[in-house]
Structures are given as structure tokens and as C-alpha cells.
XYZ file of C-alpha atoms in Angstrom:
327
model
C 0.000 0.000 0.000
C 3.052 2.267 0.260
C 3.057 2.759 -3.512
C -0.524 3.916 -3.405
C 0.236 6.376 -0.618
C 3.166 7.748 -2.652
C 0.930 8.189 -5.662
C -1.688 9.996 -3.593
C 0.934 12.492 -2.412
C 2.308 12.969 -5.911
C 0.425 14.630 -8.723
C 0.152 15.114 -12.458
C -0.436 12.746 -15.344
C 2.214 10.304 -14.101
C 0.328 9.827 -10.846
C -2.903 9.186 -12.717
C -1.186 6.590 -14.925
C 0.270 4.826 -11.892
C -3.140 4.669 -10.241
C -4.671 3.189 -13.397
C -2.019 0.453 -13.352
C -2.775 -0.645 -9.776
C -4.108 -4.241 -9.602
C -7.361 -3.933 -7.619
C -7.826 -7.697 -7.228
C -5.002 -7.956 -4.697
C -6.304 -5.173 -2.467
C -8.700 -5.262 0.461
C -12.028 -3.383 0.208
C -10.616 -0.502 2.261
C -7.535 -0.277 0.049
C -9.700 -0.400 -3.077
C -11.726 2.533 -1.746
C -8.512 4.486 -1.107
C -7.297 3.840 -4.654
C -10.631 4.972 -6.124
C -10.500 8.062 -3.921
C -6.955 8.799 -5.081
C -7.982 8.324 -8.733
C -10.802 10.831 -8.315
C -8.429 13.413 -6.783
C -5.831 12.838 -9.512
C -8.480 13.250 -12.209
C -9.802 16.543 -10.811
C -6.467 18.031 -9.689
C -5.927 21.507 -11.195
C -9.643 22.084 -11.892
C -10.359 24.166 -8.780
C -11.421 27.247 -10.764
C -13.843 25.201 -12.871
C -15.309 23.574 -9.753
C -15.839 27.001 -8.168
C -17.619 28.162 -11.323
C -19.887 25.096 -11.266
C -20.781 25.749 -7.604
C -21.664 29.372 -8.420
C -23.863 28.216 -11.311
C -25.628 25.778 -8.971
C -26.284 28.426 -6.308
C -27.448 31.018 -8.853
C -29.788 28.520 -10.538
C -31.291 27.462 -7.200
C -31.947 31.078 -6.176
C -33.458 32.112 -9.523
C -35.565 28.938 -9.759
C -36.887 29.442 -6.234
C -37.894 33.045 -6.985
C -39.617 32.050 -10.222
C -41.488 29.185 -8.532
C -42.677 31.435 -5.703
C -43.941 34.031 -8.187
C -45.642 31.348 -10.282
C -47.326 29.873 -7.208
C -48.603 33.282 -6.068
C -49.851 34.468 -9.466
C -51.168 31.199 -10.937
C -51.607 28.691 -8.082
C -53.892 26.365 -10.046
C -51.460 25.735 -12.921
C -48.529 25.559 -10.480
C -50.259 22.866 -8.433
C -51.257 20.896 -11.527
C -47.752 20.942 -13.021
C -46.181 20.094 -9.645
C -48.587 17.195 -9.167
C -47.870 15.868 -12.664
C -44.118 16.033 -12.070
C -44.339 14.284 -8.709
C -46.376 11.563 -10.325
C -44.214 11.040 -13.442
C -40.587 11.956 -12.566
C -40.045 9.038 -10.108
C -41.434 6.689 -12.762
C -38.497 7.559 -15.039
C -35.916 6.692 -12.367
C -37.870 3.568 -11.385
C -37.713 2.110 -14.891
C -34.112 3.237 -15.417
C -32.870 1.722 -12.123
C -35.167 -1.363 -12.250
C -37.017 -0.668 -8.992
C -39.786 -3.121 -9.813
C -41.285 -3.230 -6.303
C -41.799 0.528 -6.367
C -43.238 0.268 -9.883
C -45.871 -2.301 -8.785
C -46.959 -0.130 -5.842
C -46.973 2.957 -8.082
C -49.231 1.239 -10.644
C -51.674 0.070 -7.943
C -51.801 3.510 -6.302
C -52.213 5.228 -9.679
C -55.038 2.910 -10.763
C -57.116 3.360 -7.587
C -56.385 7.096 -7.392
C -57.355 7.549 -11.055
C -60.701 5.849 -10.346
C -61.313 7.980 -7.233
C -60.337 11.166 -9.077
C -62.661 10.232 -11.962
C -65.547 9.825 -9.507
C -64.723 13.150 -7.838
C -64.793 15.111 -11.108
C -68.124 13.781 -12.405
C -71.193 15.999 -12.670
C -73.656 15.500 -11.119
C -71.742 14.198 -8.108
C -72.902 10.887 -6.647
C -73.868 11.294 -2.976
C -71.400 8.677 -1.743
C -68.411 10.056 -3.681
C -67.104 12.650 -1.154
C -66.844 10.076 1.603
C -65.248 7.562 -0.784
C -62.631 10.149 -1.760
C -61.797 11.143 1.797
C -61.721 7.530 3.000
C -59.235 6.515 0.297
C -56.906 9.443 0.737
C -57.160 9.306 4.545
C -56.167 5.629 4.372
C -53.123 6.454 2.219
C -52.292 9.348 4.540
C -52.284 7.082 7.614
C -50.291 4.358 5.841
C -47.697 6.854 4.635
C -47.488 8.368 8.119
C -46.902 4.971 9.751
C -44.441 3.903 7.030
C -42.442 7.118 7.398
C -42.273 6.757 11.196
C -41.097 3.129 10.962
C -38.500 4.071 8.352
C -37.215 6.946 10.486
C -36.959 4.684 13.540
C -35.081 2.054 11.509
C -32.568 4.675 10.358
C -32.053 5.968 13.897
C -31.694 2.447 15.325
C -29.048 1.727 12.699
C -27.140 4.924 13.520
C -27.103 3.935 17.196
C -26.035 0.373 16.347
C -29.197 -1.288 17.688
C -29.488 -3.331 14.503
C -26.650 -5.512 15.820
C -28.960 -6.785 18.559
C -31.016 -8.455 15.825
C -27.910 -9.554 13.871
C -28.829 -7.338 10.906
C -26.069 -5.866 8.771
C -25.841 -2.051 8.966
C -26.187 -1.622 5.196
C -29.298 -3.837 5.118
C -30.911 -2.021 8.059
C -30.122 1.398 6.566
C -31.495 0.401 3.132
C -34.677 -0.851 4.808
C -35.146 2.358 6.790
C -34.412 4.717 3.911
C -36.728 2.762 1.591
C -39.639 2.967 4.045
C -38.937 6.645 4.687
C -38.973 7.352 0.952
C -42.219 5.392 0.402
C -43.941 7.196 3.259
C -42.888 10.694 2.247
C -43.419 10.247 -1.496
C -46.919 8.771 -1.336
C -47.821 11.159 1.482
C -46.959 14.153 -0.709
C -48.682 12.686 -3.766
C -51.821 11.763 -1.844
C -52.255 15.238 -0.347
C -52.047 16.965 -3.721
C -54.523 14.594 -5.371
C -56.848 14.986 -2.381
C -56.680 18.782 -2.567
C -57.566 18.711 -6.264
C -60.497 16.333 -5.665
C -61.724 18.418 -2.703
C -61.838 21.547 -4.887
C -63.747 19.769 -7.662
C -66.280 18.166 -5.311
C -66.884 21.307 -3.254
C -67.435 23.456 -6.343
C -69.769 20.814 -7.814
C -71.846 20.594 -4.617
C -72.094 24.388 -4.753
C -71.490 25.417 -1.136
C -67.858 26.335 -1.801
C -66.203 28.524 -4.388
C -62.462 29.078 -4.519
C -63.055 32.670 -5.573
C -66.320 34.524 -5.189
C -69.617 33.602 -3.513
C -71.052 30.064 -3.232
C -73.752 29.183 -5.741
C -76.050 27.705 -3.042
C -77.294 28.842 0.351
C -76.187 26.507 3.151
C -78.948 25.209 5.377
C -78.214 24.488 9.037
C -79.138 20.849 8.459
C -76.728 20.220 5.539
C -72.994 19.444 5.597
C -71.247 21.723 3.082
C -68.454 19.177 2.471
C -70.540 16.201 1.359
C -73.902 17.904 0.718
C -75.789 15.392 2.881
C -78.195 15.962 5.761
C -76.439 16.345 9.110
C -79.335 15.088 11.230
C -81.574 12.325 9.883
C -84.538 10.447 11.299
C -84.276 6.726 11.927
C -86.572 6.030 8.973
C -84.625 8.272 6.583
C -81.588 7.420 4.503
C -78.492 9.400 5.484
C -75.221 9.492 7.385
C -75.380 9.067 11.159
C -72.218 10.217 12.913
C -70.742 12.844 15.210
C -70.853 16.497 14.164
C -68.414 19.364 14.615
C -69.208 23.068 14.889
C -66.596 25.582 13.751
C -66.088 28.986 15.367
C -68.208 30.486 12.572
C -71.119 28.283 13.855
C -71.338 26.177 10.683
C -71.856 22.481 11.470
C -70.358 19.530 9.566
C -69.973 15.794 9.856
C -66.849 15.247 11.943
C -65.351 12.875 9.357
C -66.035 15.353 6.541
C -64.472 18.400 8.188
C -61.424 16.388 9.294
C -60.994 15.097 5.753
C -61.409 18.638 4.417
C -58.696 20.017 6.750
C -56.175 17.148 7.034
C -56.478 15.387 3.688
C -57.766 18.219 1.513
C -55.227 20.725 2.919
C -57.934 23.319 3.620
C -57.771 25.582 6.670
C -60.925 27.613 6.059
C -64.632 26.941 6.500
C -66.007 25.160 3.379
C -68.805 27.738 3.197
C -67.789 31.141 4.576
C -63.969 30.705 4.296
C -63.361 31.742 7.909
C -60.028 30.500 9.269
C -60.271 27.116 11.012
C -58.515 26.798 14.374
C -56.705 23.474 13.865
C -55.374 23.428 17.446
C -58.940 23.582 18.748
C -60.129 20.956 16.292
C -57.331 18.542 17.179
C -57.289 19.016 20.944
C -56.025 15.452 21.460
C -52.192 15.684 21.600
C -51.905 12.345 19.762
C -53.657 13.889 16.730
C -51.496 17.002 16.453
C -48.514 15.181 14.880
C -50.787 14.513 11.890
C -50.988 18.267 11.282
C -47.200 18.657 11.640
C -46.660 15.696 9.301
C -48.913 17.330 6.716
C -46.887 20.541 6.921
C -43.671 18.523 6.459
C -45.109 16.904 3.324
C -45.999 20.304 1.889
C -42.360 21.357 2.316
C -40.977 18.149 0.801
C -43.095 18.401 -2.339
C -40.646 21.022 -3.637
C -37.743 18.567 -3.306
C -39.652 15.726 -4.957
C -41.114 17.721 -7.842
C -38.671 20.483 -8.697
C -35.244 19.472 -7.397
C -34.602 16.925 -10.202
C -35.632 19.537 -12.774
C -33.302 22.164 -11.306
C -30.372 19.717 -11.117
C -30.992 18.734 -14.741
C -31.024 22.418 -15.708
C -27.695 22.948 -13.908
C -26.154 19.988 -15.735
C -27.409 21.385 -19.039
C -25.818 24.785 -18.343
C -22.530 23.114 -17.376
C -22.599 21.064 -20.585
C -23.235 24.139 -22.761
C -20.365 25.997 -21.079
C -18.068 23.010 -21.439
C -17.768 22.408 -17.689
C -17.454 18.690 -16.953
């Protein structure tokens, strides 16, 4: 290994040639890593100015892209959300096929098929009475599964970092791969589910007529009707309807408890479905065990930028570097 150390200290084309001539088969894994590390340094030696230029291009592109995305979101939120949703849905598919992640592909196809059916039902006019609850049940189920999967993945990663995987005789790389995979599944499908649910909630609410994203509702809300699903809140024993707990907001509008929770947690709405008054989420979720769901939803909203736009920005940076001849 002395020869390798000498080559690492040396420099120039001669050092790179010597590293290329090293027989890797006779070296231990640690020594092989050192040789590869030395090769990388020898290859990039003398390119410090170019590397600094590439870093500046990366920072400038990130700043400009962030400003443009913020302006787009503020001026045209509907198109921004649609394009972001499409990218989150399609971009991982490209990497899945390229890297042969068949397990992810199977889950993606199943999720896409059921979600496409639910979204189709949510966008039909007239809206079937059972559709709102079907939509919220499906997306609430995915939300809970993604939440549990993300928590288990995070715990697996932390256990591996603290070496607890050795108690179960699990290799560190296997335990870390397991944790990161679960964490990715939970976060990705959590982000995707919330955006699809928000889109469906807007379509259903506007179709029912008690909610309008801009302007006045097209229908007057009766005290006996839930503005989220359009069904009677209180029904007689002999009548057909939904029998469940109700919840009254600070604006005195009453809703089915399941509907208003689906509207706020799954549909990402924080206003009354009828009068648009701000909903006090802390009051609604007084149980401390339910509050992490709200925090988890806020985390997913932040991560959607990384999932949807980060690959695009990195690809743009690589394109600029290629045009400028920086490799």
C-alpha cells in the first residue's frame, strides 16, 4: 500500500497513470476505496477554478428557480399545483424504470389505478352522494399508511445509527437500506396523496355548490346540511343518510366530523367550506396524539418542492454546465 500512498501524495499525469495500473484484485475493500478516492483526486487536480464556477452556477440557478417558482405559485396557483402534481407523479417513474425498482413500480401502478378511479368519480357531474366520503376515505387511508411507514422508516434509520441493529444480527447496510426505503415510500406517497386529495376536494366542493375558490357560493347553506358532502347532518331513523358525530366551527357552521377532518387534514384546507373563515386546527385537534398529523402534513408540503422540482433544477444545472463546457 506504500506505492498507493506515494501516488496519492504525488500529482500530475504520471500519478494518474500509476493509479490506473494498480491491480485492484489484490487489495482489500478498504484499500480499493482508497485507490478509487486517489484516482478521483488525480483526475480533478488543477480544476479548482472550474469547480468554483460550477458551484456558483448551482447556487445562482437554485436562487433564480426558487424566486420564479414562488412568483408562479402566487400568481397562478392552479397551474402551479397541476404541473407540480404531474411532475411528482411522473418523474419518479423515469428513475424507477431506469434503475429497475420493480417493487416501487408495482406499488406505483396500484396507487395510480385506484387514485385515477377515485379522481374520476370526484370530477363527475352531477356528483354521486357517496363520492365525497369515498374520496376522503381513500386518501385518509393512504395518509395514515404513509405516516406509519415514514415513522417506521425513520426509527429504523435511527436504530441503525445507534447500532441497535446488531442486537437483531442485521447488517448495517441492510438495516439502513430498509429504513431509507420505508422513509422514501412514506414521504413520497404522502406528498402525492395530499395533492390529489386537494384537487379532488376543490372539484367536489365546487360541484356541490357550497364552496367557491373565488367569489360567492352558488347555493345557500342550510343548518341541516354538511357543506363538504352535501348530505343531511341530522336524519330520522326512517330516513336514509349518514349518522355520525358532528363538529361546529367557530363560525357556527356544522359539519360531519369525518367530513371536516378530511377537508382540513387530507384536503389541505384551513378555512370553512362555506364562509372561508379560518379554522382553528389546534382547537379541532385538541387530542395531543392527533397534532402530529398536522405537523406531518406541513412537512409533506415542504418536501413536495424537493420531490417535484429538485430533479428539474439539477438537470437544468447539468445542461448549463454542458453548454459551457464544464465537466
